[in-house]
Short mmCIF file of C-alpha atoms and ligand atoms in Angstrom, two decimals:
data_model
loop_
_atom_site.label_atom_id
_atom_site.label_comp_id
_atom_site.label_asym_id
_atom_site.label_seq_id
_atom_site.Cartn_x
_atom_site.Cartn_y
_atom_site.Cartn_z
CA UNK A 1 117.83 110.87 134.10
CA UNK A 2 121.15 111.12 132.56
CA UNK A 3 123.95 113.54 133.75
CA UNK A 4 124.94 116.24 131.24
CA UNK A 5 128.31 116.10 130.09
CA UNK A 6 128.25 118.87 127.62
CA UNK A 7 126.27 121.81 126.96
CA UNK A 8 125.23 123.70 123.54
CA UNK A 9 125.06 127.50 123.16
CA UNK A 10 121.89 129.61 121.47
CA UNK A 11 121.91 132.79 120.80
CA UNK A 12 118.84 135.08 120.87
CA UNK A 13 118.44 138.60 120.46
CA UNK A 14 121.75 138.78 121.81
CA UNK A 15 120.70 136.65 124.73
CA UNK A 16 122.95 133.49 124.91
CA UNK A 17 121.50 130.44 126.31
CA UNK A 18 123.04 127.21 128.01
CA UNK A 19 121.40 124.21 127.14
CA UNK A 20 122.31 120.86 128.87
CA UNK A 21 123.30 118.04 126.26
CA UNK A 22 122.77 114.66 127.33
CA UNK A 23 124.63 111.18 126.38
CA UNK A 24 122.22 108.12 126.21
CA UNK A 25 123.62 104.98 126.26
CA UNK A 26 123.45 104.54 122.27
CA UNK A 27 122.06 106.76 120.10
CA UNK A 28 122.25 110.13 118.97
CA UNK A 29 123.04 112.91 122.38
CA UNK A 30 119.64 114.96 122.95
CA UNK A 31 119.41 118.64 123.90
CA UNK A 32 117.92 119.49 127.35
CA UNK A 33 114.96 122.69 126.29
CA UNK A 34 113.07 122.41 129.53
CA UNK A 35 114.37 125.36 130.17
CA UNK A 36 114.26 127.25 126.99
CA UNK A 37 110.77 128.60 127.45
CA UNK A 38 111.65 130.11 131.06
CA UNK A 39 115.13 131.48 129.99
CA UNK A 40 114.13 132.93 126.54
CA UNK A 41 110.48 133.22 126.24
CA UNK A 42 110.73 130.62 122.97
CA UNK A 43 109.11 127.48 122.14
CA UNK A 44 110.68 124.78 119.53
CA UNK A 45 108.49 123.26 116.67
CA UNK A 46 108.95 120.07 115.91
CA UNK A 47 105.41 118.31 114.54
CA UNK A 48 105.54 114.94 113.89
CA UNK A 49 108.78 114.62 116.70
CA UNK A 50 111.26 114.55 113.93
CA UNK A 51 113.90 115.59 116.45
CA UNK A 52 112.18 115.35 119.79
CA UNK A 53 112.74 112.85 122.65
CA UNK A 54 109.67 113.08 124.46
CA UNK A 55 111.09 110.96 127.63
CA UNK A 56 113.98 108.95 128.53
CA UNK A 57 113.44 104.96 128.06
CA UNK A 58 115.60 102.14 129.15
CA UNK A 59 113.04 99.53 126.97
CA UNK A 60 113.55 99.90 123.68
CA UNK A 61 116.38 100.74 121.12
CA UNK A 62 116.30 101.71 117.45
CA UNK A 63 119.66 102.68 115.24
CA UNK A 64 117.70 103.59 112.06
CA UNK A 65 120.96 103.54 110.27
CA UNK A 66 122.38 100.10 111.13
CA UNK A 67 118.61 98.26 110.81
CA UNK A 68 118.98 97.26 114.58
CA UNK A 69 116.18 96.25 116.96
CA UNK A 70 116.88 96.04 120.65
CA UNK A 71 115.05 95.05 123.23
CA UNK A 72 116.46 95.57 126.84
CA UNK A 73 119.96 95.49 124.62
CA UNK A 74 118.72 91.89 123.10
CA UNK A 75 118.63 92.16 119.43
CA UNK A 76 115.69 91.34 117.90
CA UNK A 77 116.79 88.58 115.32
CA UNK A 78 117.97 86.57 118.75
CA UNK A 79 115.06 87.07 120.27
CA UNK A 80 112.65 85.85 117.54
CA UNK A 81 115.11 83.22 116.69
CA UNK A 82 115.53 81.50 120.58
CA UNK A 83 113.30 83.45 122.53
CA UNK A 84 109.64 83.28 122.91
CA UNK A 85 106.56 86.15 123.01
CA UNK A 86 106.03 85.40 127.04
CA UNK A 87 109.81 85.34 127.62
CA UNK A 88 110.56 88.29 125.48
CA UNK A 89 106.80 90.29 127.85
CA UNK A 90 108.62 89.46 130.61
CA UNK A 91 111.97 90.67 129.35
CA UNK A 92 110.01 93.95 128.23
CA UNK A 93 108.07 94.38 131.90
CA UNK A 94 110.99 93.75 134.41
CA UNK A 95 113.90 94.38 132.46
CA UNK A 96 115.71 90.70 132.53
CA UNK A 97 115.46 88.00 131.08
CA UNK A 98 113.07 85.52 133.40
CA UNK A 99 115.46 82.48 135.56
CA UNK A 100 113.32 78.79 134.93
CA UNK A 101 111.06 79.49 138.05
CA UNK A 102 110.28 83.42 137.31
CA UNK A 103 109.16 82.53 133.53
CA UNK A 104 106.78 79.82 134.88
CA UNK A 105 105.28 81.41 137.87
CA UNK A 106 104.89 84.73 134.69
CA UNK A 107 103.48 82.20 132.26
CA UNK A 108 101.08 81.00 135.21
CA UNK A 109 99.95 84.40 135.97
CA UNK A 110 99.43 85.17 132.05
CA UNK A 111 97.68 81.82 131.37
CA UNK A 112 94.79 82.02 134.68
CA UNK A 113 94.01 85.50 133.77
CA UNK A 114 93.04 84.63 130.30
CA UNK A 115 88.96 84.72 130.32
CA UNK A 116 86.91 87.66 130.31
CA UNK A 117 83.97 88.80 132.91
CA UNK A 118 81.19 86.55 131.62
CA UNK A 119 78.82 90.13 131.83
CA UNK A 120 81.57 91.36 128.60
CA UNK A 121 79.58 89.31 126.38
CA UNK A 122 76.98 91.70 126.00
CA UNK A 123 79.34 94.21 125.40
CA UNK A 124 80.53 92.49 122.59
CA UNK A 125 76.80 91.36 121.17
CA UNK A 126 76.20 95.50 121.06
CA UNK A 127 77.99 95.94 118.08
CA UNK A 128 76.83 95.47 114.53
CA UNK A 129 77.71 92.08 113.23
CA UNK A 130 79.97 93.93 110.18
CA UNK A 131 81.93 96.36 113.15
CA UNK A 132 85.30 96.49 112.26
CA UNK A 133 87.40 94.10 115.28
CA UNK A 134 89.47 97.18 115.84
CA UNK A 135 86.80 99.19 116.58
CA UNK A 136 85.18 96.44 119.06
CA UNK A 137 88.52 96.00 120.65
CA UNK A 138 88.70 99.39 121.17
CA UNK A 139 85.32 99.64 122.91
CA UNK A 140 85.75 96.78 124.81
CA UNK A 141 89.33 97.52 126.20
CA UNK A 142 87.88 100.87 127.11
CA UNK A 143 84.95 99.08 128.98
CA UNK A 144 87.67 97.03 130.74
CA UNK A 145 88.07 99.98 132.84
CA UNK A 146 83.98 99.29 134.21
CA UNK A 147 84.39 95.83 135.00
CA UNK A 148 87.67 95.40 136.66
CA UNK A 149 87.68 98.13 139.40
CA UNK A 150 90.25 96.55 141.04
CA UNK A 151 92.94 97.28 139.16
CA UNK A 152 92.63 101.14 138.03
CA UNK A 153 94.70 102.52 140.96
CA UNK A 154 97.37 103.16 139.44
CA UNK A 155 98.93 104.24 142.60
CA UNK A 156 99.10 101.40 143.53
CA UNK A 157 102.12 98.90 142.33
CA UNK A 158 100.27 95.75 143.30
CA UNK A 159 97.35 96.85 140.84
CA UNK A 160 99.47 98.12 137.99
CA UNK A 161 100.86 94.86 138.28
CA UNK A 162 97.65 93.13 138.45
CA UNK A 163 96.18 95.34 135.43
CA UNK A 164 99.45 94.58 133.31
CA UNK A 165 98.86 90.87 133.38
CA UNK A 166 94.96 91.48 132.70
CA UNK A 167 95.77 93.23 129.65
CA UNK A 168 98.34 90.61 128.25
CA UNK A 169 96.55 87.81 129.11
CA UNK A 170 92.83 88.57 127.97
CA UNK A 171 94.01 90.79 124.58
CA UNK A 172 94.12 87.40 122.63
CA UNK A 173 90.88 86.63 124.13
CA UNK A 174 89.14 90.00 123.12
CA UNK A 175 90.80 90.14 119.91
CA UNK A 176 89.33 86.26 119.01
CA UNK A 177 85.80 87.24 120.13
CA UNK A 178 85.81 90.36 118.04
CA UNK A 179 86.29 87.92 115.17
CA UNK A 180 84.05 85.49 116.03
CA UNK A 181 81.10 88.06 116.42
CA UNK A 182 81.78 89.20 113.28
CA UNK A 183 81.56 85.93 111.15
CA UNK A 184 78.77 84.87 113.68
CA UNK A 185 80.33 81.78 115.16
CA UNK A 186 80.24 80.91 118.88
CA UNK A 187 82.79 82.61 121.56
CA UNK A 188 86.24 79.85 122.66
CA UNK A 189 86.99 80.11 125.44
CA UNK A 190 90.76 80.21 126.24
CA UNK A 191 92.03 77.13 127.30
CA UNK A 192 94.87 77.18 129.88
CA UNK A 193 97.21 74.03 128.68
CA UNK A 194 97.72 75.95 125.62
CA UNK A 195 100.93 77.94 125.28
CA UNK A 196 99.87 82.15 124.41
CA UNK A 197 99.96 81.57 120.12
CA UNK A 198 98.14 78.48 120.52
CA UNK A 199 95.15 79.25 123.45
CA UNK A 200 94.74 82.45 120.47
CA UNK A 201 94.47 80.31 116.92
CA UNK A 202 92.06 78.19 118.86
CA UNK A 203 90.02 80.68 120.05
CA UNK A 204 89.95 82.52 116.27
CA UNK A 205 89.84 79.09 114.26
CA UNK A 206 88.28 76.18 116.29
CA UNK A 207 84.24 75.91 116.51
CA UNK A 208 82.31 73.21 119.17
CA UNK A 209 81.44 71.32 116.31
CA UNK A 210 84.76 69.61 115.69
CA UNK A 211 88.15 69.10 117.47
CA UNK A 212 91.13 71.58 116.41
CA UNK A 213 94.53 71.05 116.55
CA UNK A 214 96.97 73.53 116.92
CA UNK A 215 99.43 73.05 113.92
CA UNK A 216 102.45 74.35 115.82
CA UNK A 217 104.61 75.35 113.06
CA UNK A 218 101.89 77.22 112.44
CA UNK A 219 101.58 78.36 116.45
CA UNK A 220 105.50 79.40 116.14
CA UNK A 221 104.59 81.58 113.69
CA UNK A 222 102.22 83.24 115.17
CA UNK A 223 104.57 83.49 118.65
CA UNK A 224 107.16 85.12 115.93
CA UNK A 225 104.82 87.60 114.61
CA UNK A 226 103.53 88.54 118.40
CA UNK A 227 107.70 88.44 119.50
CA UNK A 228 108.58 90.54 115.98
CA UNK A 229 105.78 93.54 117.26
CA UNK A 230 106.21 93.09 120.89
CA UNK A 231 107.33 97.04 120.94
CA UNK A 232 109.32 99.53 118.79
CA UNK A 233 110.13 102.91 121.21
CA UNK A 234 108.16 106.00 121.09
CA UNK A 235 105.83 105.23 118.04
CA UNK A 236 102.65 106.64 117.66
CA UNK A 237 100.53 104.47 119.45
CA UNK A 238 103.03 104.21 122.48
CA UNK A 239 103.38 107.87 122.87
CA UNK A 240 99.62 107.92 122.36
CA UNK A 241 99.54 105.98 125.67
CA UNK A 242 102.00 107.43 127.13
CA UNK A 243 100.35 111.20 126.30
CA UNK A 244 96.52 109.60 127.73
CA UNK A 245 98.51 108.24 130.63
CA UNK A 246 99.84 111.02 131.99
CA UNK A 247 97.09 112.20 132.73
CA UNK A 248 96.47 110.06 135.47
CA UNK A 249 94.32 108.13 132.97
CA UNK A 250 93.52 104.61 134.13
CA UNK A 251 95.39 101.64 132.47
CA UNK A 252 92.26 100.42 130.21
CA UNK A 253 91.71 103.78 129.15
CA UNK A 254 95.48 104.28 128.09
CA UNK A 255 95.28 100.89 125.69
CA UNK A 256 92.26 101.39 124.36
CA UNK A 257 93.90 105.00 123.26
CA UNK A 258 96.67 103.33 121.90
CA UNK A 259 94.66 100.76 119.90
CA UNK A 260 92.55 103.41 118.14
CA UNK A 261 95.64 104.95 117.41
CA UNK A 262 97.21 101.93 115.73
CA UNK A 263 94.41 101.70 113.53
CA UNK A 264 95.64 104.03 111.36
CA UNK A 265 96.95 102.92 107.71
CA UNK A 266 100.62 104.79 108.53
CA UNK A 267 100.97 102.70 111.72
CA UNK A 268 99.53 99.17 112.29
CA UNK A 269 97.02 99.51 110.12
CA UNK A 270 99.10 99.32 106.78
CA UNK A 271 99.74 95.33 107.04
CA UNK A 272 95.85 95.15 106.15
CA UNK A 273 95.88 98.12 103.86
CA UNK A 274 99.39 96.15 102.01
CA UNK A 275 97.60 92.99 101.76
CA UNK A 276 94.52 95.25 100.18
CA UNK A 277 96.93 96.66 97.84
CA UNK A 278 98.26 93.37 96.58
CA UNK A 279 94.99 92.24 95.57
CA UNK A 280 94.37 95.48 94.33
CA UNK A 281 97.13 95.12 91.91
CA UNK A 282 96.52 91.20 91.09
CA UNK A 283 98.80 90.55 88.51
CA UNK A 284 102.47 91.44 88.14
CA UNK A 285 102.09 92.83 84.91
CA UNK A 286 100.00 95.83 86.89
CA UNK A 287 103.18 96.51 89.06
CA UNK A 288 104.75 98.99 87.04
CA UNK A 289 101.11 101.41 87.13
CA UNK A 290 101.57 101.38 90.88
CA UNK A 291 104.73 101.99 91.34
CA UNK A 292 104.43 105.02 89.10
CA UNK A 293 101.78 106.21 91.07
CA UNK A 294 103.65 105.72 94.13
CA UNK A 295 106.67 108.03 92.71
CA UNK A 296 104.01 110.96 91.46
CA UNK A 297 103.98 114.26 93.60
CA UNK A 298 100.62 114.82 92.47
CA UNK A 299 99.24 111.99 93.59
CA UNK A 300 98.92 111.04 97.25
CA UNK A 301 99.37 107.57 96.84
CA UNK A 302 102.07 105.32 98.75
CA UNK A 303 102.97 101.94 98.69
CA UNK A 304 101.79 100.12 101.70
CA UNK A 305 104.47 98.22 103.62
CA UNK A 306 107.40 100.48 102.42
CA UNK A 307 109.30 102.93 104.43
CA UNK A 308 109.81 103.61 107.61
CA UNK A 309 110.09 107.00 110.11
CA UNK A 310 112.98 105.22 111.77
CA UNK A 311 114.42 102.40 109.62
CA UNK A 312 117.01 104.06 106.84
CA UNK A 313 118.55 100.85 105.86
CA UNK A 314 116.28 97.88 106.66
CA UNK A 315 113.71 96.60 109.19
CA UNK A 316 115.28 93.39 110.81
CA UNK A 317 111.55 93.00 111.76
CA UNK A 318 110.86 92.73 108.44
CA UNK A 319 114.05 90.19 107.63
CA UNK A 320 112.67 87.87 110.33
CA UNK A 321 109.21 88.24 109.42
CA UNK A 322 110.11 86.97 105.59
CA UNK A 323 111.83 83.88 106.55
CA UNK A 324 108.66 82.96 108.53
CA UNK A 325 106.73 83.70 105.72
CA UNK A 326 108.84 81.07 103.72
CA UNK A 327 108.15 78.42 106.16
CA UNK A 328 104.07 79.34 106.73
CA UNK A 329 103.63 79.01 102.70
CA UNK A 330 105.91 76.16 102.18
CA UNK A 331 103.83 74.31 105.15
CA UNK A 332 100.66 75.11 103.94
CA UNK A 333 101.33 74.62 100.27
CA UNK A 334 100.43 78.01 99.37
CA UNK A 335 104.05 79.27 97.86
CA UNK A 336 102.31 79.67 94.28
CA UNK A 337 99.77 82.07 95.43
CA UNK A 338 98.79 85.21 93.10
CA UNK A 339 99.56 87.67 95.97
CA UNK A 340 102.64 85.86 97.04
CA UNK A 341 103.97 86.50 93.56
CA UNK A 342 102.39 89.90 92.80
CA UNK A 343 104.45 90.61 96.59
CA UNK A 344 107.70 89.43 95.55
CA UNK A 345 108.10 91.40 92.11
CA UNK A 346 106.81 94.02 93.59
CA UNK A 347 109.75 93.90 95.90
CA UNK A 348 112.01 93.34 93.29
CA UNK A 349 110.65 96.00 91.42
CA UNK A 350 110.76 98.63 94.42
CA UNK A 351 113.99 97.98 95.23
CA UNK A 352 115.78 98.30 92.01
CA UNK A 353 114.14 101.79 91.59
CA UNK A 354 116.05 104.81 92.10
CA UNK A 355 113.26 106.36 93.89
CA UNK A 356 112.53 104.00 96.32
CA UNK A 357 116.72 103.66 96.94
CA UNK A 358 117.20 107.24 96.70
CA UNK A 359 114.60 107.95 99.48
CA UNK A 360 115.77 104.84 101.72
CA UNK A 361 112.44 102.93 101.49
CA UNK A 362 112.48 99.37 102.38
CA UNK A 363 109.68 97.11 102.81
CA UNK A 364 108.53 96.92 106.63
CA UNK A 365 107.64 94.06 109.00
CA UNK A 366 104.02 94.82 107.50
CA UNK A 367 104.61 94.08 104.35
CA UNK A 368 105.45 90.01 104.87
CA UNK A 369 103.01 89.95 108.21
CA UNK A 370 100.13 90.42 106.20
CA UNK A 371 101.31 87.30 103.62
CA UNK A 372 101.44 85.06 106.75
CA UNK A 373 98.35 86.01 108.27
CA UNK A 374 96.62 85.40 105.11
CA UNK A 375 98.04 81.88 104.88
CA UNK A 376 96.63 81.12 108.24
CA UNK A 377 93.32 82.20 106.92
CA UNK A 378 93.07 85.75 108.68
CA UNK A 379 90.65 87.91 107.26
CA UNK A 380 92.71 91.16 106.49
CA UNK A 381 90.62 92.69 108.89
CA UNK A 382 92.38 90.72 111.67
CA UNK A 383 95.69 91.70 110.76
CA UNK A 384 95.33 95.32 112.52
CA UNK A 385 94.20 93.21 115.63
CA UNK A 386 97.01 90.44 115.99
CA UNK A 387 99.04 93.54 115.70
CA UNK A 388 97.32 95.34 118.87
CA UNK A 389 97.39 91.91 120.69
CA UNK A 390 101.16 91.78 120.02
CA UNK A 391 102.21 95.40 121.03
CA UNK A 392 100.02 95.54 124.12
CA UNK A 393 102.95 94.16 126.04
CA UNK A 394 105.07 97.11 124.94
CA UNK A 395 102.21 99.76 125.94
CA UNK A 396 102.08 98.91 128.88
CA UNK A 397 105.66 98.33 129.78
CA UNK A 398 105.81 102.08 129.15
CA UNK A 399 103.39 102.94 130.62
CA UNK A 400 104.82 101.17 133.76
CA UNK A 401 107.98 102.72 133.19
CA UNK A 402 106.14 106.58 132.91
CA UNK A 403 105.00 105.92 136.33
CA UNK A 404 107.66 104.46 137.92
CA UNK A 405 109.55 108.24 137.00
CA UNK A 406 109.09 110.44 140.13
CA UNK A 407 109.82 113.81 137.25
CA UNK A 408 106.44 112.29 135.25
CA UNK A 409 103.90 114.99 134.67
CA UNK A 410 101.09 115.84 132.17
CA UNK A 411 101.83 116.02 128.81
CA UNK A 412 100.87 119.39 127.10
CA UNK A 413 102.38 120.52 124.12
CA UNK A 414 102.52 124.03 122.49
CA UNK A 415 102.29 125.05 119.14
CA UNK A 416 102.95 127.55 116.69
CA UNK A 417 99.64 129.93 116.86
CA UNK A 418 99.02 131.33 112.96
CA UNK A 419 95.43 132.13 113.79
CA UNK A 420 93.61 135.16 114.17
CA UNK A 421 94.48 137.42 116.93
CA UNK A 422 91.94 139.40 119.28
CA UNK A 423 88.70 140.70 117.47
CA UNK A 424 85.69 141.58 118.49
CA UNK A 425 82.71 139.70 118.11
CA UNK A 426 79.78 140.65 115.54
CA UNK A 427 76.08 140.03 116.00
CA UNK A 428 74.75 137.47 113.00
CA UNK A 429 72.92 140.14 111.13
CA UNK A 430 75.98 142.18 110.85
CA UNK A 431 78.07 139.61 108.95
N1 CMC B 501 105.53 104.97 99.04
C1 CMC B 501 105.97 105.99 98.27
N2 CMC B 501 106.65 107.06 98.75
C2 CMC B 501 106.91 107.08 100.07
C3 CMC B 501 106.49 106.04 100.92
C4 CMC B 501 105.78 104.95 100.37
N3 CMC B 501 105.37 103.93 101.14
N4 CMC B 501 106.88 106.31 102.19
C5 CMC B 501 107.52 107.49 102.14
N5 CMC B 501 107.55 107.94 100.85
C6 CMC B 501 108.19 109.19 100.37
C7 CMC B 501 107.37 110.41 100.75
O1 CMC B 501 106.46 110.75 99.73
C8 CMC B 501 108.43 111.44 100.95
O2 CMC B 501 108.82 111.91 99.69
P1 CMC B 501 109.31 113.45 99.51
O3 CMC B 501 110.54 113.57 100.34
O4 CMC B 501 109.56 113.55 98.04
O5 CMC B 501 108.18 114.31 99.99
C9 CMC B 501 109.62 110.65 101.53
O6 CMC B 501 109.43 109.29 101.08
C10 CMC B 501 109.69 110.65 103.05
O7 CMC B 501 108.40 110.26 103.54
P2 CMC B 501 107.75 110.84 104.87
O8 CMC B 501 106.28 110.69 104.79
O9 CMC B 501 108.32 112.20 105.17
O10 CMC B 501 108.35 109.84 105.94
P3 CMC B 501 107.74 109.57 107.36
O11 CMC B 501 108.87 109.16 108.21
O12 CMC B 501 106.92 110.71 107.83
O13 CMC B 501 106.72 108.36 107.10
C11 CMC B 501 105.75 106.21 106.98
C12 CMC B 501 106.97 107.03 107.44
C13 CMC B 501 105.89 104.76 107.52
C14 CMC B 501 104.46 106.79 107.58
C15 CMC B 501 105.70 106.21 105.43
O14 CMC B 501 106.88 105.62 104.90
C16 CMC B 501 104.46 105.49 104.88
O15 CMC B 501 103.39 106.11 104.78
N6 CMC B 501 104.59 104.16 104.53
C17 CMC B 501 103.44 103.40 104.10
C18 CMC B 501 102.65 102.93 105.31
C19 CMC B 501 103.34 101.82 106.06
O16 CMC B 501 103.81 100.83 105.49
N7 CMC B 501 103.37 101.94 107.41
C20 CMC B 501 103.91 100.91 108.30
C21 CMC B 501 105.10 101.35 109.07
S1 CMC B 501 105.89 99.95 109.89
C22 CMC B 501 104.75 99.44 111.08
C23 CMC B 501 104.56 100.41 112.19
O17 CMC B 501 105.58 100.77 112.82
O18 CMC B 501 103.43 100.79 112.46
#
């Protein structure tokens, strides 16, 4: 925890009240209320953590303002541009970048841990054939927790180590089988000479019939989009797993949370519902009918893929993720596409609108992810997934770092009560 240098007065009732300001290493200085209830008898409200750090974090950075992405202090532009997804996990779990020798012995780990119990197969075949993956990557992840017993101590640093690797390694593998149930083609099995993107396009494209090559411009993309998601700080599904985990909740538990949390169309489920809302609109000429509905008060409408809770200026993820786009389409002769072109006027048209400027609302990283992922012949339904795959490494490197703090404890907290106060109750035939 950080020393305080400085300290901030509040007065109430006449009571004045010390609180400890902090200095992080880059970003805004944060107020120390631990305190405030115990001194003053007052809670804060802040729903939605506006203006709340809910822990400290040496993982992640954001500066909204600038459009900067950091990782361990690596920016994220460097990373997708000379790193590598396994390189940039391992950067995210142990806080340095791997020597030769630690990335390969890492890599090995990842790779041999790959397949799944043989009994999870069942598990999958439970579901309805039209189950959305999410929701059987949910399940399953949860049922993790009932067939690997060995790792859910998570007293234990050799098991949270152990459980880590598990969930890295067999995501890809759980994500590819959710999609292959639900078109009804056979299970791949990982295959371990593959590198992470590759091992997961064959296990989501290839079928025994025929051989499958991995088209590795098309594998680099895929590492990009895994590297560009890898983790963003305290977002919803993170603090989800941070909030089930400390609890005491065991590691499976804790992703599966923060996959069902994901889901949602405001977090990573908005690259499928953008890619939805191209199609929706079809032609340009339509553009100008969503965007007004996207600007109306009265309507609750938003365009998918724009705006951010953090990002004021841009999303380098996004920047990144456009230029891949470029190549994927340009590669696969696709750069013609109706929803290609419907997405790029729509852009245009966003950005040269006062509303959209006024309000600081950029497109996202979901907004070109979805583009690429549809090029590579992704159901939209899969987009949600390859997102959960990618971010899993980020989970659970906080959740490593949660326990690793000795001042951890349960999350729990309060609200602003506007309910009813004490009445009695009245038998039904009095009402
Ligand atoms: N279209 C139209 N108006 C918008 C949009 C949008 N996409 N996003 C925000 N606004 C407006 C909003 O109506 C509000 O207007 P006003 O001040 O007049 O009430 C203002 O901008 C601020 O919005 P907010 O909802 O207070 O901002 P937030 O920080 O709570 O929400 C957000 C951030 C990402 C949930 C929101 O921008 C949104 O719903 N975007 C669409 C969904 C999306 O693309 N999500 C992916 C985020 S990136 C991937 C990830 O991290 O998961």
């Amino acid at each position: 925890m950080a020393q305080s240098t400085k300290s901030a007065k509040l007065m109430i009732d006449g009571k004045e009240i010390d609180l400890p300001i902090y200095s992080p290493t880059a970003g805004p200085d944060v107020i120390d209320i631990r305190k405030l209830y115990a001194q003053a008898g007052v809670f804060t409200y802040d729903p939605g953590f506006t203006s709340t750090a809910s822990c400290d974090s040496t993982i992640t950075f954001i500066d909204g303002g600038k459009g900067e992405l950091l990782h361990r202090g690596y920016p994220i532009d460097q990373l997708a541009g000379k790193s590598h997804y396994l390189e940039v996990c391992y950067l995210l779990l142990y806080g340095e970048l791997p020597s030769a020798a630690q990335l390969e012995t890492f890599e090995l780990n990842i790779t041999h841990h790959t397949m799944l119990h043989e009994q999870m197969v069942n598990f999958f075949r439970g579901f309805r054939r039209d189950a959305h993956p999410m929701a059987i990557m949910v399940g399953v992840v949860g049922a993790m927790s009932a067939f690997y017993h060995d790792s859910t101590d998570i007293s234990d640093e050799h098991q949270r180590e152990v459980a880590s690797h598990r969930l890295i390694a067999k995501m890809p593998t759980i994500a590819a089988w959710a999609y292959k149930y639900s078109i009804g083609q056979p299970f791949v099995y990982p295959r371990n000479d593959l590198d992470y993107a590759s091992n997961f396009l064959r296990m989501c494209f290839s079928v025994p019939a025929e051989d499958y090559e991995v088209n590795p411009i098309l594998s680099r993309a895929m590492d990009r989009i895994f590297t560009l998601h890898a983790d963003h700080e305290q977002n919803a599904s993170t603090s989800t797993v941070r909030l089930a985990s400390s609890s005491g909740a065991n590691p499976f538990a804790c992703i599966a949370a923060g996959i069902a949390c994901l889901w949602g169309p405001a977090h990573g489920g908005a690259n499928q519902a953008c890619l939805e809302m191209l199609k929706e609109i079809g032609t340009p000429d339509r553009i100008p009918e969503f965007i007004a509905r996207a600007k109306d008060k009265d309507d609750p409408y938003r365009l998918m893929g724009f705006g951010h809770r953090v990002y004021k200026n841009h999303d380098p993820r996004a920047t990144v993720m456009k230029q891949s786009a470029d190549e994927v389409l340009e590669l696969l002769g696709v750069e013609n596409n109706p929803v290609l072109q419907v997405a790029k006027e729509l852009e245009a048209a966003a950005l040269a609108d006062p509303y959209f400027a006024d309000k600081k609302l950029f497109p996202n990283v979901d907004f070109y992810s979805g583009i690429i992922l549809e090029a590579m012949g992704f159901p939209t339904s899969m987009f949600t997934p390859v997102f959960a795959v990618a971010r899993t490494v980020g989970w659970i490197s906080q959740w490593k770092e949660q326990l690793s703090d000795p001042q951890h404890k349960i999350g729990r907290p309060r609200q602003l009560y506007l309910g009813e106060t004490t009445r009695d109750y009245t038998d039904i035939e009095m009402r």
